[in-house]
Amino acid sequence: MKYSYYPGCSLEKNARSYHVSTMAIAKSLGIEFVEVEDWNCCGATEYISIEKVPAYALVTRNLALAAEQNGSTNLVAPCSACYLNLKKADHYLGENVDLRQKIDLALEAGGLSYQPGSLNVQHLLEIIAVDIGYEEIEAQVKRPLFNLRVAPYYGCLVPRPAAMGSFDDPEHPTSLDNILKRLGATVIDFPLKAQCCGGHMTQISEETALELLRRLLKNAADYKADMIATLCPMCQLNLDAYQDAVNAHFGTDYKIPIVYFTQLMGLAFGLPADELGFGSEIVSARPALEKITLEEPKPARTRERGKKKTDLPLPTRPEEG
Amino acid sequence: MTHTVTSRPPTLFDNVIAETPGKALNLHACLQCGTCAGSCPSGPDMDHSPRAIFAMLDAGMDDEVLNSNTPWFCVSCYYCMVRCPQEIPITDIMYTLKRLAIKEGYYQEDKAPEFSETFCDFVEHNGRSFELGIAMRYHLRYHPLGAFKMAAGMGLHLFRKGRMDLTPSRIKNVSQLKSILNKAKELGGAA
Ligand code: SF4
Ligand code: SF4
């Protein structure tokens, strides 16, 4: 399968391990990624806060390049913010005539054009869970992640907003859970799986962000997760690089490694850890990875119901006499 | 009874709707149910909840709305948007409120517009961003103490791990991008 690939600025450096591991598993899964040539920044959540038309023009230049270069009509972004910006621009341009006309003129000034709807913008998680599918993922597993307890973390921008169509539930997504289960990992219950990591608040109002991060880390720790699997460079950066700050601020002692789900896929596919970008996380993943066993953990025994009725502290009728 | 539409100057309420892509017209149908307020992770830091902001907009409290820290504390989590029974594009309205506040010269003392502006300047000149470098520049320009904290703390960690760029990358066709953005600015007005 062939896809146009929009890496986005984070994957160039900060989230290099996400890029590297994505390329590595693509090979195993028979996916061909063709990078959009000369792509520019999507504007993250900043540009749209300042000026609307330039913000949409900035994003749409990428759509125009991807469509023109003709790698594939499916455009994939691994970063949640890039994905949402690209998808949103395509959607709103198709819906809003005034905006569309302005963007057409702006692109024309650069010798480009874009017809809304001509690309299908997808997040990496979507193509892996839906286009490739769980069966194929399981078929590639050579070294199952037995005994590794993983918290599946989706964040905001992949499950939501749902108005433009989403491949997963906006409040209780399950695609990442399913992928991790197929890899042999123990997927913990993670009620905050689709809550916010604080986004750019780590730069603007650290306290706001630290509280959001603390909740996520506590949730993972309460359910005894060995690591948190993410699908977004911003979530990874916030949870990983600010974990120290959370500990200092709240007097906690969390040491939960934050890895990309693609790194775990690569590991389960039998690829060597150093080819998957492991080691660039600040909270080391090594102790957690050493927990992986060759034996499948025994399923937790379910208690037989109704056997020992006397165990319940039921009030007893006073003896007559 | 027939309604006649009298011409009146557009209110902030009208401007917000006009400047927001998507189903912003639904804002007229806000139920004041508070679902957005109850879903908002930034609620405790906001001086008015999203629901309150919409009531204030409707009441014509334009100054209070534009002065409010509410949109600046929005983390774009989109919970309100998927839960709003009237399908109001709340998150997009928050972005519009930020732009209108900047345009009208409100909220200049805050860090958030400065951060966004540093980011945009950078992208306009290079076509690429490098988040940590931008964070650093922004701190250096506006909050030197923050820059120091960042450099000594997690900045150093990230640098050691090879995750922090000191020099940004640049796209090949910066001039094309500039022509596009200049034209867009000309067409877009300030908001
Ligand atoms: S959830 Fe929607 S309808 Fe309810 S108060 Fe918020 S904006 Fe209004
Ligand atoms: S998108 Fe913004 S306003 Fe809506 S719930 Fe999230 S933080 Fe609050």
Coordinates of C-alpha atoms and ligand atoms in Angstrom, one line a residue:
Chain A
M1 CA 0.0 0.0 0.0
K2 CA 1.2 3.4 -0.9
Y3 CA 0.7 6.6 1.1
S4 CA 1.8 10.3 0.9
Y5 CA 3.6 11.0 4.1
Y6 CA 3.7 14.3 5.9
P7 CA 6.1 14.0 8.8
G8 CA 5.7 17.4 10.4
C9 CA 8.4 19.4 12.2
S10 CA 8.4 17.3 15.4
L11 CA 9.4 14.2 13.6
E12 CA 12.4 15.9 12.2
K13 CA 14.2 16.1 15.5
N14 CA 12.4 15.9 18.8
A15 CA 10.2 12.9 17.8
R16 CA 12.8 11.3 15.6
S17 CA 12.2 7.9 17.3
Y18 CA 8.5 8.1 16.1
H19 CA 9.7 8.6 12.5
V20 CA 12.4 5.9 12.6
S21 CA 10.0 3.3 14.2
T22 CA 7.3 4.2 11.7
M23 CA 9.6 3.6 8.8
A24 CA 10.8 0.3 10.3
I25 CA 7.3 -1.2 10.8
A26 CA 6.2 0.1 7.4
K27 CA 8.7 -2.2 5.9
S28 CA 7.4 -5.2 7.8
L29 CA 3.8 -4.4 6.9
G30 CA 4.5 -3.7 3.2
I31 CA 3.6 0.0 3.4
E32 CA 5.3 2.5 1.1
F33 CA 5.5 6.1 2.4
V34 CA 6.3 8.8 -0.1
E35 CA 7.3 12.0 1.7
V36 CA 5.7 15.2 0.5
E37 CA 8.5 17.2 -1.0
D38 CA 9.3 20.6 0.5
W39 CA 6.3 20.4 3.0
N40 CA 6.1 23.3 5.5
C41 CA 5.0 23.5 9.1
C42 CA 1.3 23.0 9.7
G43 CA 1.1 25.9 12.2
A44 CA 0.4 23.7 15.2
T45 CA -2.1 25.3 17.5
E46 CA -0.4 28.7 17.2
Y47 CA -1.0 30.1 13.8
I48 CA -4.7 29.8 13.9
S49 CA -4.7 31.9 17.2
I50 CA -3.2 34.9 15.3
E51 CA -4.6 35.0 11.8
K52 CA -7.2 32.8 10.1
V53 CA -6.6 33.1 6.4
P54 CA -2.8 32.8 6.5
A55 CA -3.2 29.8 8.9
Y56 CA -5.4 28.0 6.4
A57 CA -3.1 29.0 3.5
L58 CA -0.1 27.6 5.4
V59 CA -1.8 24.2 5.9
T60 CA -3.2 24.1 2.4
R61 CA 0.1 24.6 0.7
N62 CA 0.9 21.1 2.0
L63 CA -2.3 19.7 0.6
A64 CA -1.6 21.3 -2.7
L65 CA 1.9 19.9 -2.8
A66 CA 0.8 16.4 -1.8
A67 CA -2.0 16.4 -4.5
E68 CA 0.4 17.8 -7.2
Q69 CA 3.2 15.3 -6.4
N70 CA 0.7 12.6 -6.8
G71 CA 2.3 10.0 -4.4
S72 CA -1.1 8.8 -3.4
T73 CA -4.5 10.4 -2.6
N74 CA -4.1 9.1 0.9
L75 CA -2.1 11.6 3.0
V76 CA -0.8 10.3 6.3
A77 CA 0.4 12.3 9.3
P78 CA 1.8 10.6 12.4
C79 CA 1.5 13.8 14.5
S80 CA -1.9 14.4 15.9
A81 CA -1.8 18.2 15.5
C82 CA -0.6 18.0 11.9
Y83 CA -3.2 15.4 11.2
L84 CA -6.0 17.6 12.6
N85 CA -4.8 20.7 10.8
L86 CA -4.6 19.0 7.5
K87 CA -7.9 17.3 7.8
K88 CA -9.6 20.4 9.1
A89 CA -8.4 22.6 6.3
D90 CA -9.6 20.1 3.7
H91 CA -13.0 19.9 5.5
Y92 CA -13.6 23.6 6.1
L93 CA -12.4 24.7 2.6
G94 CA -15.0 22.3 1.2
E95 CA -17.7 23.8 3.4
N96 CA -16.9 27.5 3.5
V97 CA -17.1 29.3 0.1
D98 CA -15.6 32.6 1.3
L99 CA -12.6 30.9 2.9
R100 CA -12.1 28.7 -0.1
Q101 CA -12.0 31.7 -2.5
K102 CA -9.4 33.4 -0.4
I103 CA -7.2 30.4 -0.1
D104 CA -7.5 29.8 -3.8
L105 CA -6.2 33.3 -4.5
A106 CA -3.4 32.9 -1.9
L107 CA -2.2 29.6 -3.3
E108 CA -2.4 31.1 -6.8
A109 CA 0.1 33.8 -5.7
G110 CA 2.5 30.9 -5.2
G111 CA 1.5 29.0 -8.4
L112 CA -0.4 26.3 -6.6
S113 CA -4.0 25.1 -6.4
Y114 CA -6.0 22.7 -4.3
Q115 CA -9.4 21.1 -4.8
P116 CA -10.9 20.3 -1.4
G117 CA -11.8 16.6 -1.0
S118 CA -9.1 15.4 -3.4
L119 CA -7.0 13.9 -0.6
N120 CA -8.0 11.6 2.1
V121 CA -6.2 12.8 5.2
Q122 CA -5.5 10.0 7.7
H123 CA -3.6 9.6 11.0
L124 CA -1.0 6.9 11.2
L125 CA -3.1 5.0 13.8
E126 CA -6.0 4.8 11.4
I127 CA -4.1 3.3 8.5
I128 CA -2.5 0.7 10.8
A129 CA -5.7 -0.2 12.7
V130 CA -8.1 0.0 9.8
D131 CA -6.2 -0.3 6.4
I132 CA -3.7 -2.9 7.6
G133 CA -5.9 -4.4 10.3
Y134 CA -5.4 -6.3 13.5
E135 CA -5.1 -9.7 11.8
E136 CA -2.1 -8.6 9.7
I137 CA -0.5 -7.0 12.7
E138 CA -0.8 -10.2 14.7
A139 CA 0.7 -12.2 11.8
Q140 CA 3.8 -10.1 11.9
V141 CA 4.4 -10.6 15.7
K142 CA 7.6 -12.6 16.2
R143 CA 8.5 -11.6 19.8
P144 CA 5.2 -11.0 21.7
L145 CA 5.3 -8.3 24.5
F146 CA 4.2 -10.8 27.1
N147 CA 4.0 -9.5 30.7
L148 CA 4.4 -5.8 29.6
R149 CA 1.6 -3.7 31.1
V150 CA 0.9 -0.8 28.8
A151 CA -1.4 2.2 29.2
P152 CA -2.9 3.2 25.7
Y153 CA -2.9 7.0 25.5
Y154 CA -4.8 8.6 22.6
G155 CA -4.9 12.3 23.7
C156 CA -7.3 14.7 22.0
L157 CA -6.8 15.3 18.4
V158 CA -7.0 11.9 16.9
P159 CA -10.3 10.8 18.5
R160 CA -11.8 14.3 18.4
P161 CA -13.4 16.4 16.9
A162 CA -15.7 13.8 15.4
A163 CA -17.7 16.2 13.2
M164 CA -15.4 15.5 10.2
G165 CA -15.7 11.8 10.7
S166 CA -13.5 9.7 13.0
F167 CA -12.5 6.1 12.7
D168 CA -12.7 5.6 16.4
D169 CA -14.9 6.6 19.3
P170 CA -14.3 10.2 20.4
E171 CA -14.6 9.5 24.1
H172 CA -13.7 5.8 24.4
P173 CA -11.4 4.9 21.6
T174 CA -10.2 1.3 21.4
S175 CA -8.0 1.0 18.2
L176 CA -4.7 1.4 20.1
D177 CA -5.9 -1.0 22.8
N178 CA -6.6 -3.6 20.1
I179 CA -3.2 -3.1 18.4
L180 CA -1.3 -3.5 21.7
K181 CA -3.3 -6.6 22.6
R182 CA -2.4 -8.2 19.3
L183 CA 1.3 -7.5 20.2
G184 CA 0.8 -9.7 23.3
A185 CA 1.0 -6.8 25.8
T186 CA -1.3 -6.5 28.8
V187 CA -3.4 -3.4 28.1
I188 CA -4.5 -1.8 31.3
D189 CA -7.7 0.0 31.9
F190 CA -6.9 3.6 31.4
P191 CA -9.9 5.8 32.0
L192 CA -8.0 9.0 31.1
K193 CA -6.9 7.6 27.7
A194 CA -8.4 10.4 25.7
Q195 CA -7.8 13.3 28.1
C196 CA -5.6 16.2 27.3
C197 CA -1.8 16.4 28.0
G198 CA -1.9 20.2 28.3
G199 CA -0.7 20.9 24.8
H200 CA 1.3 24.1 24.6
M201 CA 0.4 25.0 28.1
T202 CA 3.7 23.7 29.3
Q203 CA 5.2 26.8 27.8
I204 CA 2.5 29.3 28.8
S205 CA 1.0 28.3 32.1
E206 CA 3.1 25.5 33.5
E207 CA 0.8 24.9 36.5
T208 CA -2.2 24.2 34.3
A209 CA -0.2 21.7 32.3
L210 CA 1.4 20.0 35.3
E211 CA -1.9 19.2 36.8
L212 CA -3.2 17.6 33.6
L213 CA 0.0 15.6 33.3
R214 CA -0.1 14.5 37.0
R215 CA -3.6 13.1 36.4
L216 CA -2.4 11.0 33.5
L217 CA 0.6 9.7 35.3
K218 CA -1.4 8.9 38.4
N219 CA -3.9 7.0 36.4
A220 CA -1.2 4.9 34.7
A221 CA 0.6 4.3 38.0
D222 CA -2.7 3.4 39.8
Y223 CA -3.3 0.6 37.3
K224 CA 0.4 -0.5 37.5
A225 CA 1.3 0.4 33.9
D226 CA 5.0 -0.3 33.0
M227 CA 4.8 2.3 30.3
I228 CA 2.5 4.6 28.4
A229 CA 2.1 4.2 24.6
T230 CA 1.5 7.4 22.7
L231 CA 0.7 8.4 19.1
C232 CA 1.6 12.1 19.3
P233 CA 4.9 14.0 19.6
M234 CA 3.3 16.7 21.9
C235 CA 1.9 14.1 24.3
Q236 CA 5.2 12.3 24.4
L237 CA 7.2 15.4 25.0
N238 CA 4.9 16.7 27.7
L239 CA 4.6 13.4 29.6
D240 CA 8.3 12.5 29.2
A241 CA 10.2 15.8 29.5
Y242 CA 7.9 17.3 32.2
Q243 CA 7.7 14.2 34.4
D244 CA 10.5 15.5 36.5
A245 CA 8.7 18.8 36.9
V246 CA 5.5 17.0 37.9
N247 CA 7.4 15.1 40.5
A248 CA 9.1 18.2 41.9
H249 CA 5.8 20.2 41.9
F250 CA 3.6 17.5 43.6
G251 CA 6.2 15.6 45.6
T252 CA 5.5 12.4 43.6
D253 CA 8.0 9.9 42.2
Y254 CA 6.7 8.8 38.9
K255 CA 9.1 7.0 36.5
I256 CA 6.9 5.9 33.7
P257 CA 8.5 5.7 30.3
I258 CA 6.6 7.2 27.4
V259 CA 7.0 5.5 24.1
Y260 CA 5.4 5.6 20.7
F261 CA 3.1 2.7 19.8
T262 CA 5.2 2.2 16.6
Q263 CA 8.2 1.4 18.8
L264 CA 6.3 -1.3 20.6
M265 CA 5.1 -2.7 17.3
G266 CA 8.6 -2.8 16.0
L267 CA 9.8 -4.6 19.1
A268 CA 7.0 -7.2 18.8
F269 CA 7.9 -7.6 15.1
G270 CA 11.3 -8.7 16.2
L271 CA 13.2 -5.6 15.1
P272 CA 16.2 -4.6 17.3
A273 CA 15.4 -1.9 19.9
D274 CA 18.2 0.5 18.7
E275 CA 16.7 0.6 15.2
L276 CA 13.4 1.8 16.7
G277 CA 14.7 4.9 18.5
F278 CA 14.7 3.5 22.0
G279 CA 17.0 5.3 24.3
S280 CA 15.9 8.8 23.2
E281 CA 13.2 8.9 25.9
I282 CA 14.1 10.8 29.0
V283 CA 12.5 8.4 31.4
S284 CA 14.3 5.2 30.3
A285 CA 12.2 2.4 28.9
R286 CA 14.8 -0.2 29.6
P287 CA 13.7 -1.5 33.0
A288 CA 10.2 -1.9 31.6
L289 CA 11.4 -3.7 28.5
E290 CA 13.4 -6.1 30.6
K291 CA 10.1 -7.3 32.1
I292 CA 9.0 -8.8 28.8
T293 CA 8.9 -12.6 29.1
L294 CA 8.7 -15.4 26.6
E295 CA 5.8 -17.0 28.5
E296 CA 2.4 -15.7 28.1
P297 CA 1.1 -14.5 31.5
K298 CA -1.6 -16.6 33.0
P299 CA -5.0 -15.0 32.6
A300 CA -6.2 -13.6 36.0
R301 CA -8.4 -16.2 37.6
T302 CA -11.9 -15.3 37.8
R303 CA -13.6 -16.0 41.0
E304 CA -16.3 -18.6 40.9
R305 CA -19.4 -17.0 42.0
G306 CA -21.8 -18.2 44.6
K307 CA -19.6 -20.8 46.2
K308 CA -18.7 -19.4 49.6
K309 CA -21.9 -17.7 50.5
T310 CA -20.9 -17.5 54.1
D311 CA -18.0 -15.1 53.3
L312 CA -20.4 -12.2 52.9
P313 CA -20.8 -10.4 56.2
L314 CA -24.6 -10.7 56.1
P315 CA -26.4 -10.0 59.3
T316 CA -27.7 -13.2 60.9
R317 CA -31.0 -13.6 62.6
P318 CA -30.6 -13.8 66.4
E319 CA -30.9 -17.3 67.7
E320 CA -34.3 -17.9 69.2
G321 CA -34.2 -19.2 72.6
Chain B
M1 CA -46.4 38.9 12.8
T2 CA -43.6 39.6 10.4
H3 CA -40.0 40.2 11.4
T4 CA -38.2 42.9 9.6
V5 CA -34.5 42.8 9.6
T6 CA -33.2 46.2 10.6
S7 CA -29.7 47.0 9.6
R8 CA -27.5 47.5 12.6
P9 CA -23.7 47.5 13.0
P10 CA -22.4 44.0 13.5
T11 CA -21.9 43.0 17.1
L12 CA -19.1 41.0 18.5
F13 CA -21.5 38.1 18.5
D14 CA -21.9 38.5 14.7
N15 CA -18.2 38.9 14.2
V16 CA -17.4 35.7 16.1
I17 CA -19.9 33.8 13.9
A18 CA -18.6 35.3 10.7
E19 CA -14.9 34.6 11.5
T20 CA -15.4 31.0 12.6
P21 CA -15.5 28.3 9.9
G22 CA -17.9 25.4 10.5
K23 CA -21.4 25.5 11.9
A24 CA -20.8 28.7 14.0
L25 CA -24.3 29.9 13.3
N26 CA -25.4 27.2 15.8
L27 CA -24.2 29.6 18.5
H28 CA -27.6 31.3 18.3
A29 CA -29.0 28.0 19.5
C30 CA -26.8 27.6 22.6
L31 CA -29.0 26.1 25.4
Q32 CA -26.8 27.3 28.2
C33 CA -26.8 23.7 29.3
G34 CA -23.2 23.9 30.7
T35 CA -22.0 20.6 29.1
C36 CA -19.0 22.5 27.7
A37 CA -18.2 24.0 31.1
G38 CA -18.4 20.6 32.8
S39 CA -16.2 19.0 30.2
C40 CA -13.4 21.6 30.2
P41 CA -10.1 20.5 31.7
S42 CA -9.0 24.1 31.9
G43 CA -12.2 25.2 33.7
P44 CA -10.5 26.0 37.1
D45 CA -8.1 28.4 35.5
M46 CA -10.6 30.2 33.4
D47 CA -12.2 33.4 34.7
H48 CA -15.4 32.5 32.8
S49 CA -16.5 29.0 31.6
P50 CA -17.2 28.6 27.9
R51 CA -20.9 28.5 28.7
A52 CA -20.6 31.8 30.5
I53 CA -18.6 33.4 27.7
F54 CA -21.5 32.5 25.3
A55 CA -24.0 34.1 27.6
M56 CA -21.9 37.2 27.9
L57 CA -21.5 37.4 24.1
D58 CA -25.2 37.2 23.8
A59 CA -25.7 39.9 26.4
G60 CA -23.3 42.2 24.5
M61 CA -20.6 42.2 27.2
D62 CA -18.0 42.6 24.5
D63 CA -15.2 44.1 26.7
E64 CA -15.5 41.4 29.3
V65 CA -15.4 38.7 26.7
L66 CA -12.4 40.0 24.9
N67 CA -10.6 40.7 28.2
S68 CA -11.3 37.2 29.5
N69 CA -8.5 34.7 29.8
T70 CA -10.9 31.9 28.8
P71 CA -9.8 31.4 25.2
W72 CA -6.1 31.6 26.2
F73 CA -6.5 28.8 28.6
C74 CA -8.3 26.6 26.1
V75 CA -6.1 23.6 25.4
S76 CA -7.9 22.5 22.3
C77 CA -9.0 19.2 23.7
Y78 CA -12.3 19.3 21.7
Y79 CA -14.3 17.6 24.5
C80 CA -16.8 20.4 24.6
M81 CA -17.2 20.2 20.8
V82 CA -18.0 16.5 20.7
R83 CA -20.4 16.8 23.6
C84 CA -22.3 20.0 22.8
P85 CA -25.9 19.0 22.1
Q86 CA -26.2 21.9 19.6
E87 CA -23.0 21.0 17.7
I88 CA -21.5 24.4 18.3
P89 CA -17.8 24.5 17.1
I90 CA -16.7 25.7 20.5
T91 CA -13.0 25.1 20.1
D92 CA -12.9 27.0 16.8
I93 CA -14.8 29.8 18.5
M94 CA -12.1 30.0 21.2
Y95 CA -9.5 30.4 18.4
T96 CA -11.7 33.2 16.9
L97 CA -11.9 34.9 20.2
K98 CA -8.1 34.9 20.5
R99 CA -7.7 36.5 17.1
L100 CA -10.4 39.1 17.8
A101 CA -8.8 39.9 21.2
I102 CA -5.4 40.4 19.5
K103 CA -7.0 42.5 16.7
E104 CA -8.8 44.7 19.1
G105 CA -5.7 45.2 21.2
Y106 CA -6.9 43.3 24.3
Y107 CA -4.9 41.0 26.4
Q108 CA -1.5 42.3 25.5
E109 CA 0.1 41.4 28.8
D110 CA -0.4 37.7 28.4
K111 CA 2.2 35.1 27.5
A112 CA 0.0 33.1 25.1
P113 CA -0.2 35.6 22.3
E114 CA 3.5 36.2 22.6
F115 CA 4.2 32.6 22.2
S116 CA 2.0 32.2 19.2
E117 CA 3.5 35.3 17.6
T118 CA 7.1 34.1 18.1
F119 CA 6.0 30.8 16.5
C120 CA 4.4 32.4 13.5
D121 CA 7.3 34.8 12.9
F122 CA 9.5 31.8 12.8
V123 CA 7.4 29.7 10.5
E124 CA 7.0 32.6 8.1
H125 CA 10.7 32.9 7.6
N126 CA 11.7 29.3 7.5
G127 CA 8.6 27.3 6.6
R128 CA 9.5 24.9 9.4
S129 CA 9.2 25.1 13.2
F130 CA 11.3 23.5 15.8
E131 CA 9.2 23.5 18.8
L132 CA 11.9 23.6 21.4
G133 CA 14.0 26.2 19.7
I134 CA 10.9 28.4 19.4
A135 CA 10.1 27.9 23.0
M136 CA 13.6 29.0 23.8
R137 CA 13.5 32.1 21.6
Y138 CA 10.1 33.0 23.1
H139 CA 11.5 32.8 26.6
L140 CA 14.6 34.7 25.7
R141 CA 12.6 37.5 24.2
Y142 CA 9.9 37.8 26.8
H143 CA 10.8 35.8 29.9
P144 CA 14.6 35.4 30.3
L145 CA 14.1 33.6 33.6
G146 CA 12.0 31.0 31.8
A147 CA 14.7 30.5 29.3
F148 CA 17.2 29.9 32.0
K149 CA 14.9 27.4 33.7
M150 CA 14.3 25.6 30.4
A151 CA 18.0 25.5 29.4
A152 CA 19.1 24.2 32.7
G153 CA 16.2 21.7 33.1
M154 CA 14.6 19.6 30.5
G155 CA 16.2 21.5 27.7
L156 CA 19.5 20.0 28.7
H157 CA 18.0 16.5 28.9
L158 CA 16.5 16.8 25.5
F159 CA 19.7 18.2 24.1
R160 CA 21.7 15.3 25.5
K161 CA 19.3 12.9 23.9
G162 CA 19.7 14.6 20.6
R163 CA 16.2 15.8 20.5
M164 CA 16.8 19.5 20.5
D165 CA 17.8 21.4 17.4
L166 CA 19.9 24.4 17.7
T167 CA 19.6 25.3 14.1
P168 CA 16.3 25.0 12.4
S169 CA 15.7 23.5 9.1
R170 CA 14.4 25.6 6.2
I171 CA 12.2 24.6 3.3
K172 CA 13.5 25.1 -0.2
N173 CA 10.8 27.3 -1.6
V174 CA 10.6 29.9 1.2
S175 CA 9.8 32.6 -1.4
Q176 CA 6.7 30.7 -2.6
L177 CA 5.5 30.3 0.9
K178 CA 6.0 34.0 1.5
S179 CA 4.0 35.0 -1.5
I180 CA 1.2 32.7 -0.4
L181 CA 1.2 34.0 3.1
N182 CA 1.4 37.7 2.1
K183 CA -1.5 37.3 -0.3
A184 CA -3.4 35.5 2.5
K185 CA -2.7 38.3 4.9
E186 CA -3.9 40.9 2.4
L187 CA -7.1 39.0 1.9
G188 CA -7.7 38.1 5.5
G189 CA -7.6 41.4 7.2
A190 CA -6.3 41.2 10.7
A191 CA -8.5 38.4 11.9
Ligands
SF4_1 S1 -22.6 22.6 25.5 FE1 -23.2 23.8 23.7 S2 -25.4 24.3 24.1 FE2 -24.5 23.6 26.1 S3 -23.8 25.6 27.0 FE3 -22.1 24.8 25.9 S4 -22.2 25.7 23.9 FE4 -24.2 26.0 24.8
SF4_2 S1 -11.6 22.6 23.7 FE1 -11.0 24.3 25.0 S2 -13.0 25.1 25.8 FE2 -13.4 23.1 24.9 S3 -13.3 21.7 26.7 FE3 -11.3 21.7 25.8 S4 -10.1 23.3 26.8 FE4 -12.3 23.6 27.3

